[in-house]
Amino acid sequence: MLEIWGRNPLQGNVKISGAKNSALVLMAGSLLCPKDCRLRNVPSLVDISRMSQILTSLGVKLTKNGDVLDIDARDINPTAAPYDIVSQLRASFFAVGPLLARFGTVKIPLPGGCDIGARPVKLHIQGLQAMGASVLIESGIVHADVKGSNRRLQGAKIYLDYPSVGATETLLMAATLAEGETTIENAAQEPEIVDLANFCIAMGAKIYGAGTNKITIVGVDRLHSVDYAVIPDRIEAGTFLVAGAITHSEITVSSAIADHLVPVIAKLEAIGCRIINEGENCLRLIPGELKATDIETLPYPGFPTDMQAQFMALLCFSEGNSVISETVFENRLRHVAELQRMGANIRLKGNHALIQGVPFLSGAPVMSTDLRASAALILAGLAAQGKTIVRGLHHLDRGYEDIENKLRKLGARIERVTESN
Ligand code: UD1
């Protein structure tokens, strides 16, 4: 568990790690390539270790040295992914697109639900079917095959009912090796999509329009070796900016791309802080008097659902009434009950949280309910009076590299302790 003594001012600079959600999909994307792939700026996280285990079970050879990950997917078996690891990591489903594109067949257990909602994969599967795959789900396992002599997926026109990040990534990867041209309309536009497209382009793929809502992919016969650096983690950067705001501290975050943080910066400014872009991917947060604002989560470039919990912690301290509407996931407000334990004044109405700012929160024992909720509870603890104890750190360790050391270097009083029974 983490013990946090609140109300210590922070100062200094924090360096942001590589993006978890990019690194995970790039690791899967390396399955497209029967040559050496080198990924740089890969964070050390439990989710990355799980993805490594899944790739290893397929026969991939992996070597990690610091933040450099070498991937050799020459000799692999597209049907060998084991249920016990796949079920622990939803991103494991990313392997479907590349394996089907390269081998014409794949077998992988369904990822199942998770702590923030059901998270279906219907859009991924419908898109693969449009590209000529036959997909059968039996006993919780997805079997996908491409018929025909060359077993190649065929380019197709695909319209996504919703701009799903995962479906866009699956179909983009699948289309790189398909025969002919694929268009994905109503595609997700997240920076991680652009990163994946750039990674595939660096391997020789032909992709146009990533970062807009229409992506065109012209299939190629094969991809080649690549050496590629993952983008910085915009959610980690946003979380540290909120840490500055909530503790009224001036801090800088380096290795953060301002363009990826536009909605987060806009909301921090609406709440009363200033963000100065110091160039070279460095942002300075100047704290201000915190005031209420309304937030609605949306697909990019809307406000990210992955920053919703952290902003809720901040709005608990902001003067006036705020409304947070969670529109992306159906079960992503469970941190409300934990913040209430600390004295927050929040009412839930469906997917809306009505927050009335209070002058202070009190430290309390709290339980993380998912990855970003755990960050929100740490942020609340940094600003609360007294000691907060955050349990359920397996969520936190999935997605924040070394967070307590990074916070401690900024001046926070935070310790990881092992509970004795
Ligand atoms: C990714 C991110 C996650 C982030 C989310 C939204 C990774 C590993 N995870 O998740 O951190 O919170 O984007 O920015 O990159 N949906 C369907 N049918 C489908 C697919 C999705 O209904 O076939 C729904 C989901 O249930 C959800 C919404 O679409 O309500 C968004 O999901 P999606 O964009 O696919 O998120 P993920 O790729 O799972």
mmCIF file of N, CA and C and ligand atoms in Angstrom, residues 20-22 24-25 47 90-91 94 116-125 162-167 169 188 190 192 234 298-300 304-306 327-330 332 371-372 398, ligand 1:
data_model
loop_
_atom_site.group_PDB
_atom_site.id
_atom_site.type_symbol
_atom_site.label_atom_id
_atom_site.label_comp_id
_atom_site.label_asym_id
_atom_site.label_seq_id
_atom_site.Cartn_x
_atom_site.Cartn_y
_atom_site.Cartn_z
ATOM 1 N N LYS A 20 2.176 3.977 -22.283
ATOM 2 C CA LYS A 20 1.764 2.574 -22.115
ATOM 3 C C LYS A 20 0.913 2.109 -23.293
ATOM 4 N N ASN A 21 -0.117 2.891 -23.622
ATOM 5 C CA ASN A 21 -1.053 2.415 -24.643
ATOM 6 C C ASN A 21 -0.437 2.358 -26.036
ATOM 7 N N SER A 22 0.582 3.184 -26.278
ATOM 8 C CA SER A 22 1.299 3.070 -27.550
ATOM 9 C C SER A 22 2.212 1.859 -27.528
ATOM 10 N N LEU A 24 2.105 -0.860 -25.909
ATOM 11 C CA LEU A 24 1.399 -2.148 -25.985
ATOM 12 C C LEU A 24 1.008 -2.481 -27.421
ATOM 13 N N VAL A 25 0.477 -1.494 -28.124
ATOM 14 C CA VAL A 25 0.010 -1.800 -29.487
ATOM 15 C C VAL A 25 1.196 -1.916 -30.448
ATOM 16 N N ASP A 47 1.706 -4.150 -17.259
ATOM 17 C CA ASP A 47 1.017 -4.432 -18.536
ATOM 18 C C ASP A 47 2.024 -4.783 -19.639
ATOM 19 N N ARG A 90 -6.304 -6.881 -21.477
ATOM 20 C CA ARG A 90 -7.206 -6.671 -22.605
ATOM 21 C C ARG A 90 -6.455 -6.364 -23.894
ATOM 22 N N ALA A 91 -5.343 -5.660 -23.754
ATOM 23 C CA ALA A 91 -4.575 -5.274 -24.949
ATOM 24 C C ALA A 91 -4.020 -6.489 -25.695
ATOM 25 N N PHE A 94 -4.917 -7.127 -29.257
ATOM 26 C CA PHE A 94 -4.222 -6.444 -30.354
ATOM 27 C C PHE A 94 -3.466 -7.416 -31.258
ATOM 28 N N ILE A 116 -13.603 -1.382 -15.755
ATOM 29 C CA ILE A 116 -14.325 -0.142 -16.093
ATOM 30 C C ILE A 116 -15.493 -0.373 -17.036
ATOM 31 N N GLY A 117 -15.798 -1.630 -17.363
ATOM 32 C CA GLY A 117 -16.954 -1.885 -18.217
ATOM 33 C C GLY A 117 -16.786 -3.153 -19.030
ATOM 34 N N ALA A 118 -17.793 -3.444 -19.854
ATOM 35 C CA ALA A 118 -17.814 -4.712 -20.588
ATOM 36 C C ALA A 118 -16.754 -4.774 -21.688
ATOM 37 N N ARG A 119 -16.540 -3.707 -22.370
ATOM 38 C CA ARG A 119 -15.536 -3.566 -23.428
ATOM 39 C C ARG A 119 -15.612 -4.671 -24.494
ATOM 40 N N PRO A 120 -16.655 -4.635 -25.301
ATOM 41 C CA PRO A 120 -16.801 -5.640 -26.360
ATOM 42 C C PRO A 120 -15.768 -5.449 -27.488
ATOM 43 N N VAL A 121 -15.678 -6.462 -28.379
ATOM 44 C CA VAL A 121 -14.745 -6.358 -29.508
ATOM 45 C C VAL A 121 -15.484 -6.542 -30.842
ATOM 46 N N LYS A 122 -16.782 -6.219 -30.811
ATOM 47 C CA LYS A 122 -17.612 -6.425 -32.005
ATOM 48 C C LYS A 122 -17.078 -5.633 -33.206
ATOM 49 N N LEU A 123 -16.666 -4.395 -32.963
ATOM 50 C CA LEU A 123 -16.215 -3.562 -34.086
ATOM 51 C C LEU A 123 -14.931 -4.109 -34.699
ATOM 52 N N HIS A 124 -14.056 -4.663 -33.863
ATOM 53 C CA HIS A 124 -12.813 -5.262 -34.390
ATOM 54 C C HIS A 124 -13.200 -6.425 -35.321
ATOM 55 N N ILE A 125 -14.113 -7.263 -34.818
ATOM 56 C CA ILE A 125 -14.456 -8.490 -35.548
ATOM 57 C C ILE A 125 -15.210 -8.162 -36.833
ATOM 58 N N TYR A 162 -18.542 3.527 -33.899
ATOM 59 C CA TYR A 162 -17.998 4.359 -32.822
ATOM 60 C C TYR A 162 -16.483 4.416 -33.066
ATOM 61 N N PRO A 163 -15.856 5.573 -32.830
ATOM 62 C CA PRO A 163 -14.412 5.649 -33.109
ATOM 63 C C PRO A 163 -13.586 4.938 -32.034
ATOM 64 N N SER A 164 -13.704 3.617 -32.021
ATOM 65 C CA SER A 164 -13.006 2.809 -31.019
ATOM 66 C C SER A 164 -11.502 2.817 -31.282
ATOM 67 N N VAL A 165 -10.752 3.081 -30.214
ATOM 68 C CA VAL A 165 -9.285 3.097 -30.327
ATOM 69 C C VAL A 165 -8.793 1.702 -30.715
ATOM 70 N N GLY A 166 -9.226 0.693 -29.957
ATOM 71 C CA GLY A 166 -8.740 -0.665 -30.199
ATOM 72 C C GLY A 166 -9.138 -1.185 -31.576
ATOM 73 N N ALA A 167 -10.384 -0.915 -32.006
ATOM 74 C CA ALA A 167 -10.819 -1.414 -33.320
ATOM 75 C C ALA A 167 -10.022 -0.730 -34.424
ATOM 76 N N GLU A 169 -7.031 0.399 -34.237
ATOM 77 C CA GLU A 169 -5.662 -0.145 -34.230
ATOM 78 C C GLU A 169 -5.615 -1.548 -34.835
ATOM 79 N N ALA A 188 -10.768 6.290 -34.896
ATOM 80 C CA ALA A 188 -10.280 7.015 -33.712
ATOM 81 C C ALA A 188 -9.091 7.879 -34.139
ATOM 82 N N GLU A 190 -6.788 9.306 -31.752
ATOM 83 C CA GLU A 190 -5.879 9.454 -30.617
ATOM 84 C C GLU A 190 -4.409 9.503 -31.074
ATOM 85 N N GLU A 192 -2.065 7.850 -30.017
ATOM 86 C CA GLU A 192 -1.522 6.491 -30.060
ATOM 87 C C GLU A 192 -1.798 5.842 -31.419
ATOM 88 N N ARG A 234 0.798 10.740 -22.547
ATOM 89 C CA ARG A 234 0.045 11.986 -22.300
ATOM 90 C C ARG A 234 -0.786 11.872 -21.021
ATOM 91 N N LEU A 298 -14.878 12.258 -23.949
ATOM 92 C CA LEU A 298 -15.223 12.012 -25.353
ATOM 93 C C LEU A 298 -14.023 11.382 -26.054
ATOM 94 N N PRO A 299 -14.245 10.785 -27.228
ATOM 95 C CA PRO A 299 -13.095 10.346 -28.014
ATOM 96 C C PRO A 299 -12.219 11.555 -28.372
ATOM 97 N N TYR A 300 -10.924 11.326 -28.600
ATOM 98 C CA TYR A 300 -9.978 12.385 -28.955
ATOM 99 C C TYR A 300 -10.453 13.122 -30.208
ATOM 100 N N PRO A 304 -10.055 13.237 -22.433
ATOM 101 C CA PRO A 304 -9.833 11.788 -22.318
ATOM 102 C C PRO A 304 -10.461 11.162 -21.076
ATOM 103 N N THR A 305 -11.142 10.057 -21.279
ATOM 104 C CA THR A 305 -11.700 9.312 -20.147
ATOM 105 C C THR A 305 -10.595 8.881 -19.180
ATOM 106 N N ASP A 306 -9.389 8.687 -19.707
ATOM 107 C CA ASP A 306 -8.277 8.262 -18.843
ATOM 108 C C ASP A 306 -7.788 9.381 -17.908
ATOM 109 N N THR A 327 -18.863 9.559 -20.661
ATOM 110 C CA THR A 327 -19.662 9.023 -21.775
ATOM 111 C C THR A 327 -18.982 7.855 -22.479
ATOM 112 N N VAL A 328 -17.714 7.584 -22.157
ATOM 113 C CA VAL A 328 -16.977 6.562 -22.926
ATOM 114 C C VAL A 328 -17.155 5.164 -22.327
ATOM 115 N N PHE A 329 -16.995 5.050 -21.013
ATOM 116 C CA PHE A 329 -17.149 3.743 -20.353
ATOM 117 C C PHE A 329 -18.298 3.808 -19.357
ATOM 118 N N GLU A 330 -19.004 2.688 -19.206
ATOM 119 C CA GLU A 330 -20.235 2.723 -18.410
ATOM 120 C C GLU A 330 -19.990 2.555 -16.913
ATOM 121 N N ARG A 332 -17.171 3.791 -14.909
ATOM 122 C CA ARG A 332 -15.898 4.405 -14.586
ATOM 123 C C ARG A 332 -16.025 5.522 -13.561
ATOM 124 N N LEU A 371 -7.104 1.507 -12.788
ATOM 125 C CA LEU A 371 -5.795 2.166 -12.952
ATOM 126 C C LEU A 371 -5.845 3.679 -12.701
ATOM 127 N N ARG A 372 -6.722 4.386 -13.410
ATOM 128 C CA ARG A 372 -6.708 5.851 -13.286
ATOM 129 C C ARG A 372 -7.330 6.298 -11.962
ATOM 130 N N ARG A 398 0.074 -1.336 -13.171
ATOM 131 C CA ARG A 398 -0.169 -1.640 -14.583
ATOM 132 C C ARG A 398 0.285 -0.490 -15.468
HETATM 133 C C1 UD1 B 1 -8.279 2.385 -25.256
HETATM 134 C C2 UD1 B 1 -7.253 2.587 -24.174
HETATM 135 C C3 UD1 B 1 -7.918 3.030 -22.874
HETATM 136 C C4 UD1 B 1 -8.805 4.256 -23.113
HETATM 137 C C5 UD1 B 1 -9.763 4.007 -24.262
HETATM 138 C C6 UD1 B 1 -10.584 5.240 -24.640
HETATM 139 C C7 UD1 B 1 -5.512 0.978 -24.741
HETATM 140 C C8 UD1 B 1 -4.794 -0.258 -24.372
HETATM 141 N N1 UD1 B 1 -6.532 1.348 -23.951
HETATM 142 O O1 UD1 B 1 -9.114 1.316 -24.838
HETATM 143 O O2 UD1 B 1 -6.895 3.357 -21.931
HETATM 144 O O3 UD1 B 1 -9.535 4.536 -21.949
HETATM 145 O O4 UD1 B 1 -9.037 3.589 -25.438
HETATM 146 O O5 UD1 B 1 -9.736 6.300 -24.923
HETATM 147 O O6 UD1 B 1 -5.154 1.647 -25.683
HETATM 148 N N2 UD1 B 1 -16.665 -0.396 -27.887
HETATM 149 C C9 UD1 B 1 -17.740 -1.101 -28.409
HETATM 150 N N3 UD1 B 1 -17.497 -2.096 -29.321
HETATM 151 C C10 UD1 B 1 -16.225 -2.390 -29.742
HETATM 152 C C11 UD1 B 1 -15.151 -1.655 -29.220
HETATM 153 C C12 UD1 B 1 -15.404 -0.650 -28.290
HETATM 154 O O7 UD1 B 1 -18.892 -0.870 -28.029
HETATM 155 O O8 UD1 B 1 -16.077 -3.293 -30.560
HETATM 156 C C13 UD1 B 1 -16.940 0.659 -26.861
HETATM 157 C C14 UD1 B 1 -16.312 0.286 -25.513
HETATM 158 O O9 UD1 B 1 -17.126 -0.583 -24.774
HETATM 159 C C15 UD1 B 1 -16.197 1.652 -24.860
HETATM 160 C C16 UD1 B 1 -15.904 2.576 -26.058
HETATM 161 O O10 UD1 B 1 -16.287 1.852 -27.226
HETATM 162 O O11 UD1 B 1 -17.398 2.016 -24.258
HETATM 163 C C17 UD1 B 1 -14.460 2.979 -26.161
HETATM 164 O O12 UD1 B 1 -13.659 1.851 -26.318
HETATM 165 P P1 UD1 B 1 -12.305 1.848 -27.159
HETATM 166 O O13 UD1 B 1 -12.092 3.174 -27.805
HETATM 167 O O14 UD1 B 1 -12.313 0.641 -28.024
HETATM 168 O O15 UD1 B 1 -11.233 1.684 -26.005
HETATM 169 P P2 UD1 B 1 -10.092 0.603 -25.888
HETATM 170 O O16 UD1 B 1 -9.378 0.470 -27.196
HETATM 171 O O17 UD1 B 1 -10.613 -0.603 -25.234
#
